[in-house]
CSV table of C-alpha atoms and ligand atoms in Angstrom, one decimal:
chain,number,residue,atom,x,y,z
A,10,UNK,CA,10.2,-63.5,10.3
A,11,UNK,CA,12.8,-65.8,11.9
A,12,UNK,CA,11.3,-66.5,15.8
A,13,UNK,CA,14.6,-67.9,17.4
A,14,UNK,CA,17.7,-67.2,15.5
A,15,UNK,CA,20.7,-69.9,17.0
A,16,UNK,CA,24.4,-68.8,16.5
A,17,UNK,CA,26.4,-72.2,17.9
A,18,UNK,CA,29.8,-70.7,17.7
A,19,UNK,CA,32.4,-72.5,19.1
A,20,UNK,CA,34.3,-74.9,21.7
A,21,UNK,CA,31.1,-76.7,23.8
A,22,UNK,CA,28.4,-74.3,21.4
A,23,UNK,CA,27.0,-76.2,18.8
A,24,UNK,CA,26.9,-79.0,21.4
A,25,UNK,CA,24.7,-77.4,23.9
A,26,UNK,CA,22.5,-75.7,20.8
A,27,UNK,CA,21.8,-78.8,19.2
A,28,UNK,CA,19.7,-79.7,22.4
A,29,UNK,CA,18.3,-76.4,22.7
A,30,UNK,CA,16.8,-77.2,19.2
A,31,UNK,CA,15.8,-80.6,20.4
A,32,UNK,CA,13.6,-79.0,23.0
A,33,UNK,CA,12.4,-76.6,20.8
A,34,UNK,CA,10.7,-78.2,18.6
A,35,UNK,CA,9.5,-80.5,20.8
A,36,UNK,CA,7.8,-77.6,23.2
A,37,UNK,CA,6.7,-75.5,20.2
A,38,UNK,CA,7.1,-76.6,17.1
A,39,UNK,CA,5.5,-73.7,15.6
A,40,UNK,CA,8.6,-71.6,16.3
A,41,UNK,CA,11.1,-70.7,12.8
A,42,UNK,CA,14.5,-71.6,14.0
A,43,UNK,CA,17.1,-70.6,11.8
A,44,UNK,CA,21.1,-71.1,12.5
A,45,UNK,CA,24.5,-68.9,11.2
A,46,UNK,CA,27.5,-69.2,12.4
A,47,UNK,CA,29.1,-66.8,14.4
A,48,UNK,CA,32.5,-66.3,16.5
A,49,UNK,CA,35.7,-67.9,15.6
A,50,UNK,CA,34.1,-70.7,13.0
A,51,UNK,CA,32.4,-67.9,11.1
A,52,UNK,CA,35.9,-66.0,11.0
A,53,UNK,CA,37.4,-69.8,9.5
A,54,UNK,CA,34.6,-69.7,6.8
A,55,UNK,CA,34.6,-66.2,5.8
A,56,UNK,CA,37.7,-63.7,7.9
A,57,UNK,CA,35.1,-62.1,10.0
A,58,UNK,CA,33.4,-63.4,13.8
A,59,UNK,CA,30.3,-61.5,12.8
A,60,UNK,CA,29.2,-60.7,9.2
A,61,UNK,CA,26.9,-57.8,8.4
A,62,UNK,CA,24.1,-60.5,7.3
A,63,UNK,CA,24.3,-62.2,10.5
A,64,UNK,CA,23.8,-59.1,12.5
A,65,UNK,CA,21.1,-57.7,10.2
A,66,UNK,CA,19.5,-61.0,10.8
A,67,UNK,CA,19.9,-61.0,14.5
A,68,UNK,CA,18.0,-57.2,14.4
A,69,UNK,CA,15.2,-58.5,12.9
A,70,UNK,CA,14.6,-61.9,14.8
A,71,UNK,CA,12.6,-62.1,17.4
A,72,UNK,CA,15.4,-63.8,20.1
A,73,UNK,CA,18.7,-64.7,19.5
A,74,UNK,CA,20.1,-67.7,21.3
A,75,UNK,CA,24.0,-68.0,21.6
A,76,UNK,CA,26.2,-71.2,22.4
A,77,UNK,CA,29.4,-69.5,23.1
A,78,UNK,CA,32.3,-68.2,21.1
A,79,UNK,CA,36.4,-68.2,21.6
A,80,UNK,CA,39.1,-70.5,22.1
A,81,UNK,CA,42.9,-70.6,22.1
A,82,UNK,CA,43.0,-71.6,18.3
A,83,UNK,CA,42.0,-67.8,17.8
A,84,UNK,CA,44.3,-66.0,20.5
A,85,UNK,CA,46.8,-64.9,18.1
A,86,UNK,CA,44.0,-63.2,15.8
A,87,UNK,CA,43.9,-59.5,16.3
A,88,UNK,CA,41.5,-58.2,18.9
A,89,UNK,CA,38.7,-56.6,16.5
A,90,UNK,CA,38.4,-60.2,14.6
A,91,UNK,CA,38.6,-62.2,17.6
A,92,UNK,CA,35.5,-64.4,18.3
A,93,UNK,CA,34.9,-62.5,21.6
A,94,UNK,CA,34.9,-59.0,19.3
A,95,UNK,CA,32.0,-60.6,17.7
A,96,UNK,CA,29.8,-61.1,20.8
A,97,UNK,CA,30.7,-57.5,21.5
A,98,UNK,CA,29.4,-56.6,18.1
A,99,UNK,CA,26.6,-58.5,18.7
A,100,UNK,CA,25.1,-56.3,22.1
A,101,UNK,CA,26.1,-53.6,21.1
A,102,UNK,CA,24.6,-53.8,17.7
A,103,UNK,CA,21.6,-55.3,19.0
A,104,UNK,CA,21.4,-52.2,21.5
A,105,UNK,CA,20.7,-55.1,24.7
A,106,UNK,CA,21.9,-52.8,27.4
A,107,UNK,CA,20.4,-54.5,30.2
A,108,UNK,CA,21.6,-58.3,31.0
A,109,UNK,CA,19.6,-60.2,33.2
A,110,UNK,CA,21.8,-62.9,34.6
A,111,UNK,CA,19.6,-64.9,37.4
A,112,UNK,CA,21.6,-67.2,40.3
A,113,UNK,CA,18.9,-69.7,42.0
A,114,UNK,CA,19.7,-72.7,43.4
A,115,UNK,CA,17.9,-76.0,42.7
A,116,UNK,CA,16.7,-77.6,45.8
A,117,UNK,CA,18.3,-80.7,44.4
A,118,UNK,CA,21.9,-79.1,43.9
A,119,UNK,CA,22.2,-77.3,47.2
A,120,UNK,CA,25.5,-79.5,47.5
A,121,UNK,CA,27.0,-79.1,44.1
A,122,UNK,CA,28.0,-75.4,45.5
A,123,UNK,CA,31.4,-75.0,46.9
A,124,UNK,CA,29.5,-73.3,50.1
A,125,UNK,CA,27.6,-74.7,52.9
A,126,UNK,CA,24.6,-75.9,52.3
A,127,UNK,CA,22.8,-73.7,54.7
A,128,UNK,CA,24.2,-70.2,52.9
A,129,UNK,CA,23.1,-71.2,49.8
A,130,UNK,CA,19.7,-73.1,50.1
A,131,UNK,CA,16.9,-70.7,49.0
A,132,UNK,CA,19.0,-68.6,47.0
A,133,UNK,CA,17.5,-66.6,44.1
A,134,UNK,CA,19.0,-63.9,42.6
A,135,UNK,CA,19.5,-61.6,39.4
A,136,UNK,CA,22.6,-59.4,38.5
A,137,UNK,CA,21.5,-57.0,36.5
A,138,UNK,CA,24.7,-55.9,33.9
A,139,UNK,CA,25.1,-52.8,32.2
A,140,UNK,CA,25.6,-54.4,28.8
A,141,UNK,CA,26.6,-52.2,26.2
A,142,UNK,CA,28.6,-49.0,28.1
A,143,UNK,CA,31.2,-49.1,30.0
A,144,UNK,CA,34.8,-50.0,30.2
A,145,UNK,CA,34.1,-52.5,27.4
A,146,UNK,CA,33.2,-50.1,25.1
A,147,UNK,CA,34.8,-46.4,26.1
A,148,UNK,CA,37.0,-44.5,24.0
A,149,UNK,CA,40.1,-44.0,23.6
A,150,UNK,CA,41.3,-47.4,24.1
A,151,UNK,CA,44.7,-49.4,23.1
A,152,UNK,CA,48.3,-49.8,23.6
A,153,UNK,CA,51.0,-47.1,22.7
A,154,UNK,CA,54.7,-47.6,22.3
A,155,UNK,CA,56.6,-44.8,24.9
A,156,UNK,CA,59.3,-42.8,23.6
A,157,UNK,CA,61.9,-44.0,26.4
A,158,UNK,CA,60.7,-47.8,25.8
A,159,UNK,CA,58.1,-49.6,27.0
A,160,UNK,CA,54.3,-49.5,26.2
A,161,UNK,CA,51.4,-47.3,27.6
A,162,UNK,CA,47.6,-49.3,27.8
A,163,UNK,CA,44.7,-47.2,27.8
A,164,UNK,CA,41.0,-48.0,29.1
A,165,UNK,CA,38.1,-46.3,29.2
A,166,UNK,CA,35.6,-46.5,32.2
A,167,UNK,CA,32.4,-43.9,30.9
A,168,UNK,CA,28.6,-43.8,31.4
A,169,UNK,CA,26.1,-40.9,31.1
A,170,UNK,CA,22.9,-40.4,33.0
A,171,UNK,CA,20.9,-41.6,30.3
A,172,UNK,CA,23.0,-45.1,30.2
A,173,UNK,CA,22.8,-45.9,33.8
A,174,UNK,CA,18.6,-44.3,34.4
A,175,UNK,CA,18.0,-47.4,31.2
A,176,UNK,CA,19.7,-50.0,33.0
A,177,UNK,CA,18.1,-48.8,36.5
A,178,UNK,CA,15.1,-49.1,35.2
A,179,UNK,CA,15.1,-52.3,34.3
A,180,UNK,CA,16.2,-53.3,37.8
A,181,UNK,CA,13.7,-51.3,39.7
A,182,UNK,CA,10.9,-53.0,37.3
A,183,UNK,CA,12.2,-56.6,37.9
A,184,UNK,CA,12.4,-55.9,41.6
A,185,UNK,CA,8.8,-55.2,41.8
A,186,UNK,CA,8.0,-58.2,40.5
A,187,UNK,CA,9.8,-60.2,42.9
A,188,UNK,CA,11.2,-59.2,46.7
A,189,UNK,CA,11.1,-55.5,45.9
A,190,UNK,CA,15.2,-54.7,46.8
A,191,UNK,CA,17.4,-53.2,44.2
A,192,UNK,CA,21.3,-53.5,45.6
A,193,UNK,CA,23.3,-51.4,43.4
A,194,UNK,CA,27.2,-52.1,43.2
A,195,UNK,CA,29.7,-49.4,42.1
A,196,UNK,CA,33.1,-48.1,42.9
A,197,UNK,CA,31.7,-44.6,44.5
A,198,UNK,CA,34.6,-44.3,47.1
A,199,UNK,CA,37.4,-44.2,44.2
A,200,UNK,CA,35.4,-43.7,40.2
A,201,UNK,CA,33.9,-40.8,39.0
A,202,UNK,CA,31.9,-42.7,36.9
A,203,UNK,CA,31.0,-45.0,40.5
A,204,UNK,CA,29.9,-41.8,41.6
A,205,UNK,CA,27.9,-40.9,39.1
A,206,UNK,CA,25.9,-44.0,39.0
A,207,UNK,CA,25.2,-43.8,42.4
A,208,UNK,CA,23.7,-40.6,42.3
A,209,UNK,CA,21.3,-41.6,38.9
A,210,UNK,CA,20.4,-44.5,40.9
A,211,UNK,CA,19.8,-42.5,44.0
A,212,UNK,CA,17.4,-40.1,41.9
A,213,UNK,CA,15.9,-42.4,39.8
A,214,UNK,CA,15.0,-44.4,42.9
A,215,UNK,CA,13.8,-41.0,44.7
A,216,UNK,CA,11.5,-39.9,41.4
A,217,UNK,CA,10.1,-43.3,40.0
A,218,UNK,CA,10.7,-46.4,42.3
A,219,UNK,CA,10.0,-45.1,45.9
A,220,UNK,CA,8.2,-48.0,47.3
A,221,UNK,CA,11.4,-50.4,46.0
A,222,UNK,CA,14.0,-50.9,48.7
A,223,UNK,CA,17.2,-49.6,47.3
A,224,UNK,CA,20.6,-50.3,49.1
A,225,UNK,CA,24.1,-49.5,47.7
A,226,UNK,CA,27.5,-50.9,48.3
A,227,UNK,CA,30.9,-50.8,47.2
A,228,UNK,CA,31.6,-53.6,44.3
A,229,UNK,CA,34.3,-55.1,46.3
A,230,UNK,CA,31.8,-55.4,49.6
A,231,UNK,CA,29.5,-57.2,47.2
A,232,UNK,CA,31.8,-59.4,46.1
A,233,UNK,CA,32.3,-60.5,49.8
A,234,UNK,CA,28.7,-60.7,50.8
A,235,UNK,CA,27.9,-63.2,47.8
A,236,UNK,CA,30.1,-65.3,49.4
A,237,UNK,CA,29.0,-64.5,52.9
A,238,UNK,CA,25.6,-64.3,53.2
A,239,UNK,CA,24.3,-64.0,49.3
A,240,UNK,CA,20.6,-64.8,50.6
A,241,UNK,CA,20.5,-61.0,51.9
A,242,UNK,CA,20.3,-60.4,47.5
A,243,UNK,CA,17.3,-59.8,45.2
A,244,UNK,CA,18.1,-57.6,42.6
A,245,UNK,CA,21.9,-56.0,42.1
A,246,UNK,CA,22.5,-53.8,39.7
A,247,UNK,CA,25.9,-53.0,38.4
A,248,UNK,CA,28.2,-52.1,35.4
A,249,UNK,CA,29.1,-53.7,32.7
A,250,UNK,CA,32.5,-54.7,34.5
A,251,UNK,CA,31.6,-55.5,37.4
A,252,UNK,CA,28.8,-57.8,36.6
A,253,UNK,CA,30.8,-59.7,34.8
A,254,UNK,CA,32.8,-60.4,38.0
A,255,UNK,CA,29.8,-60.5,40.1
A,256,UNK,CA,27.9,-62.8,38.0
A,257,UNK,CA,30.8,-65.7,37.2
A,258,UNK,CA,30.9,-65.1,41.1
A,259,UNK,CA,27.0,-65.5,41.7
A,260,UNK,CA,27.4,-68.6,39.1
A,261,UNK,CA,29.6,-70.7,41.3
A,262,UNK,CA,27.1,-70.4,44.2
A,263,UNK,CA,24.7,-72.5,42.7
A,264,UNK,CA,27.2,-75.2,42.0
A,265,UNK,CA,28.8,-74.0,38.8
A,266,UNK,CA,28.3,-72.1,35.2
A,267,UNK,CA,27.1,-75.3,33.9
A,268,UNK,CA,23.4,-74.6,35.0
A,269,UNK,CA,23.2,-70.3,34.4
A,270,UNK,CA,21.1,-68.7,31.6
A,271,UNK,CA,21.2,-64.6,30.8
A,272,UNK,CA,18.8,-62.5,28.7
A,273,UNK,CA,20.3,-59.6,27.1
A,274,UNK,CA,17.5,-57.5,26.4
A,275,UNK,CA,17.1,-54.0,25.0
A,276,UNK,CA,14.1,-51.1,24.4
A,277,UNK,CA,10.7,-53.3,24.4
A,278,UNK,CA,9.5,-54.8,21.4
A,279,UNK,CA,13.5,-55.2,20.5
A,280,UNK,CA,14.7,-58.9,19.8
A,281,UNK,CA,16.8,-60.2,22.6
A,282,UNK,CA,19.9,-62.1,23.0
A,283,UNK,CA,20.3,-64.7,24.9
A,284,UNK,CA,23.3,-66.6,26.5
A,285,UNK,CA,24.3,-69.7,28.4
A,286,UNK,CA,26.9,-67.6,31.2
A,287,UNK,CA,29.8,-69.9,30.5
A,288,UNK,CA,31.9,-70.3,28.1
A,289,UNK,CA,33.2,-72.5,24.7
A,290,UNK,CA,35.4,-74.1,27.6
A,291,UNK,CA,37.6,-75.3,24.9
A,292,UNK,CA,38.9,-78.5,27.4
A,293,UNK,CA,35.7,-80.6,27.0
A,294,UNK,CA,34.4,-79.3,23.6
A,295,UNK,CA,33.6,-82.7,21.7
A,296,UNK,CA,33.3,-85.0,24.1
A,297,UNK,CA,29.6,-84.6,24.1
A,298,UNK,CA,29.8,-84.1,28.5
A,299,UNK,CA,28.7,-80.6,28.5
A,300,UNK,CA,26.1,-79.5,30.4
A,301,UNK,CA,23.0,-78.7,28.2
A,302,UNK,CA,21.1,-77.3,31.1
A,303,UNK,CA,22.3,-73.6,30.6
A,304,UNK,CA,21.8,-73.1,27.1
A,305,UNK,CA,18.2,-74.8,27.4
A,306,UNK,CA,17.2,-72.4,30.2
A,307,UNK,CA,18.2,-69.7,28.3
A,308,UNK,CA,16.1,-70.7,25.5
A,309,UNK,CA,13.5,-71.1,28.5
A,310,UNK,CA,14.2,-67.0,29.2
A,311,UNK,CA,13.8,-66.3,25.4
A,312,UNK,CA,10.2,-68.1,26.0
A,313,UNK,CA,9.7,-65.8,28.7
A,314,UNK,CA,11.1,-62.5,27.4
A,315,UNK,CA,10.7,-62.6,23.7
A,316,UNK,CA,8.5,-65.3,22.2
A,317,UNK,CA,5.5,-64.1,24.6
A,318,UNK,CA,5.1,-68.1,25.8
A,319,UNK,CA,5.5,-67.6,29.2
A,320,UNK,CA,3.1,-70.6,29.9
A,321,UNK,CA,6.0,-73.0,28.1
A,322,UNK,CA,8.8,-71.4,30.0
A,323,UNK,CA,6.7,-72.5,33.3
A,324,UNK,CA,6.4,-76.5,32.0
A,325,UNK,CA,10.3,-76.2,31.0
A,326,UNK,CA,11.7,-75.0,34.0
A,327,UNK,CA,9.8,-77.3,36.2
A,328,UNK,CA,10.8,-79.9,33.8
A,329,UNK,CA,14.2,-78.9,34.1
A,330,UNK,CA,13.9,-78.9,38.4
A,331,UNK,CA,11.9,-82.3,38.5
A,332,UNK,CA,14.9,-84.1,35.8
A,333,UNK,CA,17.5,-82.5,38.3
A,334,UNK,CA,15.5,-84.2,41.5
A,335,UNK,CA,15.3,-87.5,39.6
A,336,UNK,CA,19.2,-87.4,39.6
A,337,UNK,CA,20.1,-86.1,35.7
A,338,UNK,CA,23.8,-84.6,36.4
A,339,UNK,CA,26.5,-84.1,33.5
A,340,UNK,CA,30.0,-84.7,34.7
A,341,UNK,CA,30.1,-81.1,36.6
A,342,UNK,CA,27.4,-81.7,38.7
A,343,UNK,CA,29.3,-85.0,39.8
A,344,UNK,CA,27.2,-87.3,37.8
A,345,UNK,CA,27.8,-89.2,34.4
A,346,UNK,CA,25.4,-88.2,31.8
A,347,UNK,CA,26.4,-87.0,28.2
A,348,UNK,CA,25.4,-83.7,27.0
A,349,UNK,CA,22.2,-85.8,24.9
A,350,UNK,CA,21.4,-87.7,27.9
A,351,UNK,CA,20.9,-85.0,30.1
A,352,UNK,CA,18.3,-83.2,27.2
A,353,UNK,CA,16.9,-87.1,27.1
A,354,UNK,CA,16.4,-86.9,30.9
A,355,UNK,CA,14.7,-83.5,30.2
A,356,UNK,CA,12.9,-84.5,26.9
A,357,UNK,CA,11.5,-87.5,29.0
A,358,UNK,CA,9.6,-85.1,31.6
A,359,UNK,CA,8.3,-83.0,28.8
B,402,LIG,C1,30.5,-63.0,29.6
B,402,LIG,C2,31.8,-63.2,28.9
B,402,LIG,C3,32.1,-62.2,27.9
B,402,LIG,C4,32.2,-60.8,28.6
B,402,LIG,C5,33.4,-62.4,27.0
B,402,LIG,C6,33.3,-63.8,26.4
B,402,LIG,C7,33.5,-61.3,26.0
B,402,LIG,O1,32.8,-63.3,29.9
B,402,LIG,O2,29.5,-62.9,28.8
B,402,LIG,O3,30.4,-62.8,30.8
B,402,LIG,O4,33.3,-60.5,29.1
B,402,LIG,O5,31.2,-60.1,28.6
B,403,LIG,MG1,32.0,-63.2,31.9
């Protein structure tokens, strides 16, 4: 059985997962580490993002690590072959409703944010995303032509009970484990399906998790207070829409996506999926300056969440802090390393 199956992909990908590798096999080289490819170069080598073999292999690894997929050389493909299609494929098939997407920021970096220093220092954070519902996945969907002209586009927002308790769950657990407050974001005031969730959560909270603090708000009012006073969060939990927002929001408080892992993870004893939060950012792919730093602590959650090493996810992510004190920064935390310096940095307080 493959322990850590890596699927590159595309843009900044293969990049960041060749260093993931590198510290792989350094920290454990026990591990089985295969690699497919997956996203818009699998779609080059064979017409499809995500090939039944990939995804049959996925199922039956024990993690999955990511580098990211897309890029405008695939825009004009249709939607259900684009590389982004695949990645949808991907949780779903996997079944990873519940994406654990963590904002802290490193003592070292508390100036690489946009925001003052003092409303960031101390943060530490973790969106919780519905992951495989939602608006990304409700039927019907699609664009129709009108009969007088023009076109009609149609989304679906949906959830059931069972879909948000899973995902609440999961939040309520985590919070335990850390400051015990579950903030849940919805749309209550205007969505049935915002309505909805708030009353699951409300129960679920009232049956199971009493000694959790739980707090709603609006989506929109959570937007602001990340921005206003985010040290007030411990757990959110939210849809598969909104955390998307939310968490490329969260991301830029701790000085950029450059640093931000997520865990995708599903029933327990199911392989997870993990993901650097940004992107193939196709404008720096192959220059060798992107940031290594999120792919490698997402390897760091897969330790954590999947491969049962917690004790090596401890010595990596200290690693990671004590490289980032000594000064390691890529080109978007202001510094000058390249993409294998930065994992050299890292490799070298290993
Ligand atoms: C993310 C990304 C994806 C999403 C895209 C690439 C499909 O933005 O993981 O946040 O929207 O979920
Ligand atoms: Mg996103």
């Amino acid at each position: 059985m493959t322990d850590l199956l890596l699927l590159p992909g595309d843009g900044i990908g293969p990049e960041v997962t060749a260093q993931v590798r590198r510290v792989a096999t350094h920290l454990a080289n026990d591990l089985s580490i295969e690699e497919r490819p997956f996203g818009g170069c699998s779609f080059d080598l064979s017409g499809t993002p995500l090939t039944d073999e990939v995804l049959a292999e996925a199922k039956a690894a024990k993690a999955v690590l990511m580098g990211a997929v897309g890029g405008p050389k695939w825009a004009s493909v249709p939607r259900h072959l684009r590389p982004e299609a695949a990645l949808l494929g991907l949780r779903s098939g996997m079944q990873v409703f519940a994406n654990l997407r963590p904002a802290f920021c490193f003592p070292s970096l508390a100036d690489a944010s946009t925001l003052k220093r003092e409303v960031v220092e101390g943060l530490d954070l973790i969106i919780i995303r519905e992951l495989t519902g939602g608006v990304y996945f409700g039927q019907p969907r699609g664009v129709e032509d009108l009969p007088g002209g023009g076109k009609r586009g149609v989304d679906t927002q949906v959830y059931t009970t069972a879909e948000i308790e899973r995902v609440g769950r999961v939040a309520f657990e985590l919070a335990r484990g850390r400051r015990n407050k579950v903030t849940s974001a919805e749309k209550s005031n205007v969505m049935e399906t915002g309505q909805l969730w708030r009353d699951v959560v409300t129960e679920l909270h009232r049956r199971e998790y009493p000694d959790v603090e739980l707090e709603h708000q609006l989506a929109d009012n959570t937007a602001m207070q990340l921005v206003k006073r985010p040290l007030q969060f411990d757990v959110i939990l939210t849809d598969n829409l909104f955390g998307d927002i939310l968490s490329d929001e969260a991301a830029q408080l701790t000085g950029g996506l450059g640093l931000l892992p997520s865990a995708a993870l599903g029933e327990p004893g199911k392989p997870g999926l993990y993901e650097p939060i940004h992107g193939s950012a196709p404008d720096i792919a192959g220059k060798g300056i992107a940031n290594p730093l999120a792919a490698i602590l997402s390897f760091e959650m897969a330790l954590r969440w999947s491969l049962d090493r917690a004790d090596l996810a401890d010595t990596l992510f200290a690693a990671v802090n004590r490289a980032l004190e000594k000064g390691a920064r890529t080109p978007d935390l202001g510094g000058s390393m390249t993409t294998v310096e930065m994992a050299d940095a890292l490799l070298a307080e290993l």
